[in-house]
Coordinates of C-alpha atoms in Angstrom, one line a residue:
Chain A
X1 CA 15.7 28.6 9.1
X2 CA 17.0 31.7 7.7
X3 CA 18.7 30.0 5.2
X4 CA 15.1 28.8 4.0
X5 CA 12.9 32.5 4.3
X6 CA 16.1 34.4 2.3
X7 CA 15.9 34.0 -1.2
X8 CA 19.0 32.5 -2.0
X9 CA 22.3 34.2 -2.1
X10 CA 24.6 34.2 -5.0
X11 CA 27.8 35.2 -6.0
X12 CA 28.4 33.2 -9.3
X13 CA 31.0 34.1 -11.3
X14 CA 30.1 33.6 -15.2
X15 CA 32.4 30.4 -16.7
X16 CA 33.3 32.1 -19.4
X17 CA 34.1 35.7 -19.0
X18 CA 34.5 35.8 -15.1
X19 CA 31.9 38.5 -15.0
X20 CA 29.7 38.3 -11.8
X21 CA 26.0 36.5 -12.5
X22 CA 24.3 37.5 -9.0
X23 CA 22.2 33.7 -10.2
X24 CA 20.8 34.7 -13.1
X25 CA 19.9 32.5 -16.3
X26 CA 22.5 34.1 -18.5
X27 CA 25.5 36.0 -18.0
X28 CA 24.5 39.4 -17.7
X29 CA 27.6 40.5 -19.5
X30 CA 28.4 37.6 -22.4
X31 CA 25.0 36.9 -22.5
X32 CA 25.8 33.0 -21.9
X33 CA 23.6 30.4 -19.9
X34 CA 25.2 29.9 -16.0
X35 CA 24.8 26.9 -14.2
X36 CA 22.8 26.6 -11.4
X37 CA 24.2 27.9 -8.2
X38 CA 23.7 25.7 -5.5
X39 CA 20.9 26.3 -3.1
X40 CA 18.7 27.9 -6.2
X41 CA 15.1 27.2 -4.5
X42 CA 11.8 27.5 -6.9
X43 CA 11.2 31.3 -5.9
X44 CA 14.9 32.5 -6.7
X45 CA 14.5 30.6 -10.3
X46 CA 11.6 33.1 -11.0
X47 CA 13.9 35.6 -9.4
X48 CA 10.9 35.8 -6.9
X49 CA 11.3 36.7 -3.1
X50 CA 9.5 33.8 -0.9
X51 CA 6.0 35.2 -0.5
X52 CA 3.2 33.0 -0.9
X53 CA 0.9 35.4 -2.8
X54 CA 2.0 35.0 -6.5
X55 CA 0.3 36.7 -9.4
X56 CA -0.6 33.5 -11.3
X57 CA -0.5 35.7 -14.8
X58 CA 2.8 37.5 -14.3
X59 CA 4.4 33.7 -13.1
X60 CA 3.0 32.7 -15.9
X61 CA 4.5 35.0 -18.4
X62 CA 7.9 34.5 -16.9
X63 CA 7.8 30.9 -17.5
X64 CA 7.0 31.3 -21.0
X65 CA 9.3 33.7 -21.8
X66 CA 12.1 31.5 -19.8
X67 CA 10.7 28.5 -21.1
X68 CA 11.9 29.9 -24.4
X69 CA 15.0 31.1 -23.6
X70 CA 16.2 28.4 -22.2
X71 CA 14.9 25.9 -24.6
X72 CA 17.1 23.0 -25.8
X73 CA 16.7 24.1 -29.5
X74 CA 18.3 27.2 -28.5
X75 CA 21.3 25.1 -27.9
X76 CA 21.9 22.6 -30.5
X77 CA 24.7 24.0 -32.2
X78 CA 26.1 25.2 -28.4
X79 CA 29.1 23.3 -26.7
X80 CA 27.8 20.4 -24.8
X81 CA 28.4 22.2 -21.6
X82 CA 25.9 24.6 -22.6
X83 CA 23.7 22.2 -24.3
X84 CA 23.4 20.1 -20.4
X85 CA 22.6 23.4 -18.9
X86 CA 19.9 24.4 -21.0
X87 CA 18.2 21.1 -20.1
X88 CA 19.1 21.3 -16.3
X89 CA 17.5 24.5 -16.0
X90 CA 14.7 23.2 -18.7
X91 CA 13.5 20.9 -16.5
X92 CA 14.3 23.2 -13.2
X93 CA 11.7 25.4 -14.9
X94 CA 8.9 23.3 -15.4
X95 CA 9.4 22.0 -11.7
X96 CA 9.3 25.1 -10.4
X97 CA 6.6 26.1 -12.6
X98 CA 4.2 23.3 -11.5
X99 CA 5.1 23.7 -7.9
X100 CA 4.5 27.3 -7.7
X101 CA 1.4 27.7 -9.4
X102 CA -0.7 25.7 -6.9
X103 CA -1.1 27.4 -4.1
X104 CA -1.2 24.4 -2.0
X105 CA 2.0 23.2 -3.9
X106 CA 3.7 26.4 -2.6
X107 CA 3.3 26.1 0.9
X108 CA 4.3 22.9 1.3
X109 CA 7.6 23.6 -0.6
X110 CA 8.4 26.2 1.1
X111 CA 8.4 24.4 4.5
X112 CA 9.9 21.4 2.6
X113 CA 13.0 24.2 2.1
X114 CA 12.9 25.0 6.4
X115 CA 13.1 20.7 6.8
X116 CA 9.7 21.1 7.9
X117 CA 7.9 18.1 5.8
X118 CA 9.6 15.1 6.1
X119 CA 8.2 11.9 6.0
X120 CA 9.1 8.8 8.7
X121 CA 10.7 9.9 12.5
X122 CA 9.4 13.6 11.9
X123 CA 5.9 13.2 13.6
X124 CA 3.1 15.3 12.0
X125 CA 0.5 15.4 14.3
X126 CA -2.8 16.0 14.0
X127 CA -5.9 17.5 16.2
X128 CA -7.3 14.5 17.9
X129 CA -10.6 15.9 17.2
X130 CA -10.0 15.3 13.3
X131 CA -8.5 12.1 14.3
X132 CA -11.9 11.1 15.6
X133 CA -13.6 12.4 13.0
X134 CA -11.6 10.5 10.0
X135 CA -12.2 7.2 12.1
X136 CA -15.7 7.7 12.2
X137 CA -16.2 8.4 8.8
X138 CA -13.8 5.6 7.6
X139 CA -15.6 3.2 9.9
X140 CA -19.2 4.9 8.0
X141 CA -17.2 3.8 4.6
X142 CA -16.5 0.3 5.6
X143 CA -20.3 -0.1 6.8
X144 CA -21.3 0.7 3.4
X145 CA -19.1 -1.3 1.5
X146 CA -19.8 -4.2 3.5
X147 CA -23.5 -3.7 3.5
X148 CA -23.1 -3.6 -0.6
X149 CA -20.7 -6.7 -0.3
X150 CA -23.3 -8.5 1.6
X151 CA -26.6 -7.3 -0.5
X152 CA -27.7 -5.6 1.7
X153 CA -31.5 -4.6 1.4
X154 CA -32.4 -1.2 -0.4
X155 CA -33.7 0.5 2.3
X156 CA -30.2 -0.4 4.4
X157 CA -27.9 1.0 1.8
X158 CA -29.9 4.3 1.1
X159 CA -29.7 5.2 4.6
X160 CA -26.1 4.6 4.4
X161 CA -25.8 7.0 1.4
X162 CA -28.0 9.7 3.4
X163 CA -25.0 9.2 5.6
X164 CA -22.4 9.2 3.8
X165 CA -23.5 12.2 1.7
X166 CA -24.1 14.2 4.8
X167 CA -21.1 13.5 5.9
X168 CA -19.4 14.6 2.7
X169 CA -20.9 17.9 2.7
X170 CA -19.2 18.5 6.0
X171 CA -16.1 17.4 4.8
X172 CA -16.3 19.3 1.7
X173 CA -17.4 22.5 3.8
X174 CA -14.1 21.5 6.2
X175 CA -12.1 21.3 3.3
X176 CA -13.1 24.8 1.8
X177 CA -12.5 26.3 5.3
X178 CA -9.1 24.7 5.4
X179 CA -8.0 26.5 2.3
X180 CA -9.4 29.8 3.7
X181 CA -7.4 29.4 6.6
X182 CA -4.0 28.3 4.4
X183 CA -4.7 31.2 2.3
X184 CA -4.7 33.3 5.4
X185 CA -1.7 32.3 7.1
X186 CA 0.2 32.6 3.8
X187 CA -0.9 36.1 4.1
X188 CA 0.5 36.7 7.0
X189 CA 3.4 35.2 6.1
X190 CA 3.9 37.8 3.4
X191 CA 3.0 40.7 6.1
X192 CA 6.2 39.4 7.8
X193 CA 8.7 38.9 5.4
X194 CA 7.6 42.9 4.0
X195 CA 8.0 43.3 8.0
X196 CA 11.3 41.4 8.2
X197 CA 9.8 39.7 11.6
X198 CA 12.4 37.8 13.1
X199 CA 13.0 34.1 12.8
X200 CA 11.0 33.3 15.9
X201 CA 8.0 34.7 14.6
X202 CA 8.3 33.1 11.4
X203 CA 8.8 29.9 12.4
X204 CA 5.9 30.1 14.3
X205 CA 4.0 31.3 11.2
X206 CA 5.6 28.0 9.1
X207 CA 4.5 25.4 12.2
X208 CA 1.1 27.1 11.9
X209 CA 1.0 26.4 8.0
X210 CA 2.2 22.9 8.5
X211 CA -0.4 22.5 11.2
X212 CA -3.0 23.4 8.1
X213 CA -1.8 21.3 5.6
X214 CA -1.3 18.2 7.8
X215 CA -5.3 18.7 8.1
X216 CA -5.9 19.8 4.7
X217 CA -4.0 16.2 3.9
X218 CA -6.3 14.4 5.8
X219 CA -9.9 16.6 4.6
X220 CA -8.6 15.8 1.5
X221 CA -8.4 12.0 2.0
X222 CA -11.5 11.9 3.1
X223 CA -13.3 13.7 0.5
X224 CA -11.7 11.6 -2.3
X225 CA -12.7 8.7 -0.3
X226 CA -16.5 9.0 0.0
X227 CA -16.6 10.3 -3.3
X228 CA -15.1 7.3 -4.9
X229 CA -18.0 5.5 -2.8
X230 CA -20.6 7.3 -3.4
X231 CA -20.1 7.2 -7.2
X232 CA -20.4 3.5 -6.9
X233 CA -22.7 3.0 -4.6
Chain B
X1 CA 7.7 -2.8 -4.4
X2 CA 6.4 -6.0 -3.1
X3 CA 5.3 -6.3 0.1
X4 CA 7.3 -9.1 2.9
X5 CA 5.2 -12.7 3.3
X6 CA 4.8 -11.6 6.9
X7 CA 3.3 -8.2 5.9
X8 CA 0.9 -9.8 3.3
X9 CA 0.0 -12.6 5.9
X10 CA -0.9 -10.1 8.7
X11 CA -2.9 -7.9 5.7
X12 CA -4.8 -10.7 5.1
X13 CA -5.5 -12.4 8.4
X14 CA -5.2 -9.6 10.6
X15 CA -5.2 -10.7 14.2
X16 CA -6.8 -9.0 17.0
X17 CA -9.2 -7.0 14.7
X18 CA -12.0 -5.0 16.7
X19 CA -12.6 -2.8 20.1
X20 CA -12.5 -2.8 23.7
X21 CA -15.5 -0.7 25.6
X22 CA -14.1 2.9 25.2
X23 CA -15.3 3.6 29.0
X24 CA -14.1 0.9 30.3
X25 CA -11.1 2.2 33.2
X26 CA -9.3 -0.6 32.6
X27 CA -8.9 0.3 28.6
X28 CA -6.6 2.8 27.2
X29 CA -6.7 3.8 23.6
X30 CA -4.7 5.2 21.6
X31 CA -6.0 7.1 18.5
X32 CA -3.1 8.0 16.2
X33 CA -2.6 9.3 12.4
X34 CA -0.3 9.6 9.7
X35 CA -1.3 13.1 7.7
X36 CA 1.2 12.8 5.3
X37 CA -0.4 9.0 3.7
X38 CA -3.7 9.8 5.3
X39 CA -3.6 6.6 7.5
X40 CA -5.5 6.6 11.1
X41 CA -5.0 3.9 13.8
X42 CA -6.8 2.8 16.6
X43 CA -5.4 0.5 19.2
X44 CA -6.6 -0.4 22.7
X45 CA -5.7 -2.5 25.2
X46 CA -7.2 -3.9 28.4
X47 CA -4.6 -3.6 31.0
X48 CA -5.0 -5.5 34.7
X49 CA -4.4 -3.0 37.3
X50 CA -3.2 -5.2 39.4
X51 CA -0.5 -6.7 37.6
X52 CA -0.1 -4.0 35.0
X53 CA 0.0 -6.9 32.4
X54 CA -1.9 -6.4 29.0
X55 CA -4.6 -8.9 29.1
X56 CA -6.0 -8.1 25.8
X57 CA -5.6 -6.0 22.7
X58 CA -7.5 -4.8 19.6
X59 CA -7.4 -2.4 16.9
X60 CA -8.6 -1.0 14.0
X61 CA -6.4 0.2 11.1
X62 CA -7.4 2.4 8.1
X63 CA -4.4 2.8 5.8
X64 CA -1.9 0.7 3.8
X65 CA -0.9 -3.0 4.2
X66 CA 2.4 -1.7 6.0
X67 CA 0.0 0.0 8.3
X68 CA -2.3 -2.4 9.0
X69 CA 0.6 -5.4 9.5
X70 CA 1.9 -3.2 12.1
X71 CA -0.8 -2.6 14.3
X72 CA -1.7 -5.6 13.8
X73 CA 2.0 -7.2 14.8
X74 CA 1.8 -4.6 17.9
X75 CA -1.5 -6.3 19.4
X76 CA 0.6 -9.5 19.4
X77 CA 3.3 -8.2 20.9
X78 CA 2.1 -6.6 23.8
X79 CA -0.8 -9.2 24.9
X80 CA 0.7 -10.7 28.2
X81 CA 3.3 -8.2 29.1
X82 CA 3.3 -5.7 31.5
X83 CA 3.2 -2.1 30.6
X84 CA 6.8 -0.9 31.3
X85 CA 8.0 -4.0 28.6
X86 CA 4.7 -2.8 25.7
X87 CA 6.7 0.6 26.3
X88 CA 9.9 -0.7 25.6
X89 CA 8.7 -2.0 22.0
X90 CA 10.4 0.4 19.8
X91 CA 9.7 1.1 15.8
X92 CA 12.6 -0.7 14.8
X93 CA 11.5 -3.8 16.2
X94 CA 8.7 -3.8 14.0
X95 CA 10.6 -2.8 11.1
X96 CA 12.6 -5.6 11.1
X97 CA 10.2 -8.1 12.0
X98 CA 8.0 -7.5 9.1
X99 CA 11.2 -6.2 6.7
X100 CA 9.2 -2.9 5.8
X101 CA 11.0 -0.7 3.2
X102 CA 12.5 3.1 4.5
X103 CA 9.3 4.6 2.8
X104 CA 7.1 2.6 4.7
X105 CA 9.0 3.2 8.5
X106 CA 6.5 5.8 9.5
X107 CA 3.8 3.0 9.8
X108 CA 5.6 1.0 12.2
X109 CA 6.3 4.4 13.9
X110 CA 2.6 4.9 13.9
X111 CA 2.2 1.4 15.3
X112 CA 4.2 2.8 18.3
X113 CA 2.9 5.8 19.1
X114 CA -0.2 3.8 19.1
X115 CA 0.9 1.6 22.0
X116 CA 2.5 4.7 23.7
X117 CA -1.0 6.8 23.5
X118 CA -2.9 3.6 24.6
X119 CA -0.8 3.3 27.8
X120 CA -0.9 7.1 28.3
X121 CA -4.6 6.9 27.8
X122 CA -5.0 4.7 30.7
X123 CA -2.5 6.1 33.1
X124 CA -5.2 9.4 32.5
X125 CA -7.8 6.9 33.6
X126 CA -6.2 5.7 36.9
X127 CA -5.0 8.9 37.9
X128 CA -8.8 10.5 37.6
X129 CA -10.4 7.1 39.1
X130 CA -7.8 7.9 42.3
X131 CA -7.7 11.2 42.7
X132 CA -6.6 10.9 47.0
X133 CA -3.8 8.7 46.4
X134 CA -2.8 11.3 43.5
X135 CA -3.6 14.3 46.1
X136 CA -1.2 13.2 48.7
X137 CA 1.5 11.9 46.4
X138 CA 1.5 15.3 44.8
X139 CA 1.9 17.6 47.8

């Protein structure tokens, strides 16, 4: 856990003139590209603590300028030890970039660093009152797509789409109030790392988060899903 | 990835497709879901309580073909035995069986939390329907 909520440690020493790096891109004393120390998470690469609130412009304007910097063109006439770093920490870059940017993105790779969204024996539960709901509305989905299947009459199929479309504005509401509550939580989560809360608390903060986006997941799901329907119903 | 014959044969002719009355007290169900793929499984059995065996199961799957094979496997499996050998089934049982991929284990682990919740489901039922026996038992 607190290996996950402290932006990585470093204590790189630069290849080529021993100097120490602290992580960073380039050597701040020869000025030449470093590899990437192990354990370099998304929010270390932007030299970024682990707070869920980003300022989309200034990440922006850091990937640009990095983007450049690090650019393979930059290297061509480098050694090829140089040249394989630029493109590690090319494509490191645009990973991060993409990942970061969305704040849904964010959360869930910030409990992917804790171990806290894996796939398979991990069980992610969710609220059986959701549960019920997503059955519900699947089984409204089938009804309709067998009803069209079957021809059914006209009357039949647009009381199904009255249903159906009632049913998406809920989900859409739920959906919208999903993301209120992520963005929420991730504000609490940045009150406790400028707090430095203990890990107790902020684990408690991550299982909440996880609880959200296992939810969001399924909203999600289910909007896409009666969307695709409706449009061709 | 291409799916195992016995996957594709239990996608297309699933057995034991359907539902048991909900209110029935001698039918658990079990209502579980995958978040992560989005899947959501229901699977109920109707359990003697006499002889604890699993007279008959159904379910409903809305998810992948993995998905669906399982629970679909997992109402085959545990029509006619009693509850203590449906609890017994276990994830990997059902992996192998149907040769699911690693990427696609969490359905078969879906398949058996469905059982599990089913059972559970109905223990809840029994213990409400005899509260006295429960009463003296517990003190």
């Amino acid at each position: 856990m607190s290996a996950a909520t402290t932006t990585a440690a470093t204590s790189a020493n630069c290849g080529n003139c021993s100097a120490a790096t602290g992580g960073a891109h380039f050597c701040p004393a020869c000025g030449k590209i470093q590899p990437l120390p192990r354990g370099t998470d998304y929010f270390a690469f932007f030299g970024l603590p682990q707070k869920l609130t980003l300022d989309l412009e200034q990440l922006e304007q850091k990937f640009h300028s990095l983007s450049w910097k690090l650019h393979p063109d930059h290297f061509a006439r480098a050694s090829e030890d140089e040249r394989q770093l630029s493109l590690d920490r090319s494509s490191q870059l645009n990973d991060a970039y993409r990942t970061l940017r969305d704040p849904v993105a964010r959360v869930e790779y910030l409990l992917g660093l804790a171990g806290m969204r894996k796939e398979g024996q991990k069980k992610q539960q969710a609220p059986p009152e959701l549960l019920e709901e997503v059955f519900e509305l699947n089984e409204s989905l089938d009804e309709l797509r067998e009803t069209r299947a079957s021809g059914g009459t006209a009357a039949t199929m647009s009381g199904l789409r009255a249903k159906l479309e009632t049913a998406q504005h809920k989900f859409e509401a739920s959906l919208a109030a999903v993301d209120l509550e992520l963005a929420r939580v991730s504000t609490e989560w940045d009150a406790a790392l400028d707090s430095s809360a203990d890990d107790a608390a902020k684990k408690k903060l991550m299982e909440k988060m996880n609880e959200v986006l296992n939810r969001r997941s399924y909203i999600r799901n289910m909007v896409n899903g009666v969307r695709q329907e409706l449009a061709g119903a | 990835m291409a799916y195992s014959d016995k996957v594709v044969d239990h996608y297309e002719h699933p057995r034991n497709v359907g539902s048991l009355p909900k209110d029935d007290p001698n039918v658990g169900t079990g209502l579980v879901g995958a978040p992560e793929c989005g899947d959501v499984m229901r699977l109920q059995m109707k359990i003697n309580p006499e002889t604890q065996v699993i007279e008959e199961a159904k379910f409903k799957t809305f998810g992948c073909g993995s998905a669906i094979a399982s629970s679909s496997l997992a109402t085959e499996w545990v029509k006619g035995k009693t509850v203590s050998e449906a609890l017994a089934i276990s994830n990997t049982d059902i992996v192998r069986e149907l040769s699911l991929p690693p990427v696609k284990i969490h359905c078969s682990v879906l398949a058996e939390d469905a059982i599990k919740a089913a059972i559970e489901d109905w223990k809840k039922k029994k213990e409400v329907s005899a509260p006295a026996a429960n009463a003296t038992a517990g003190n």
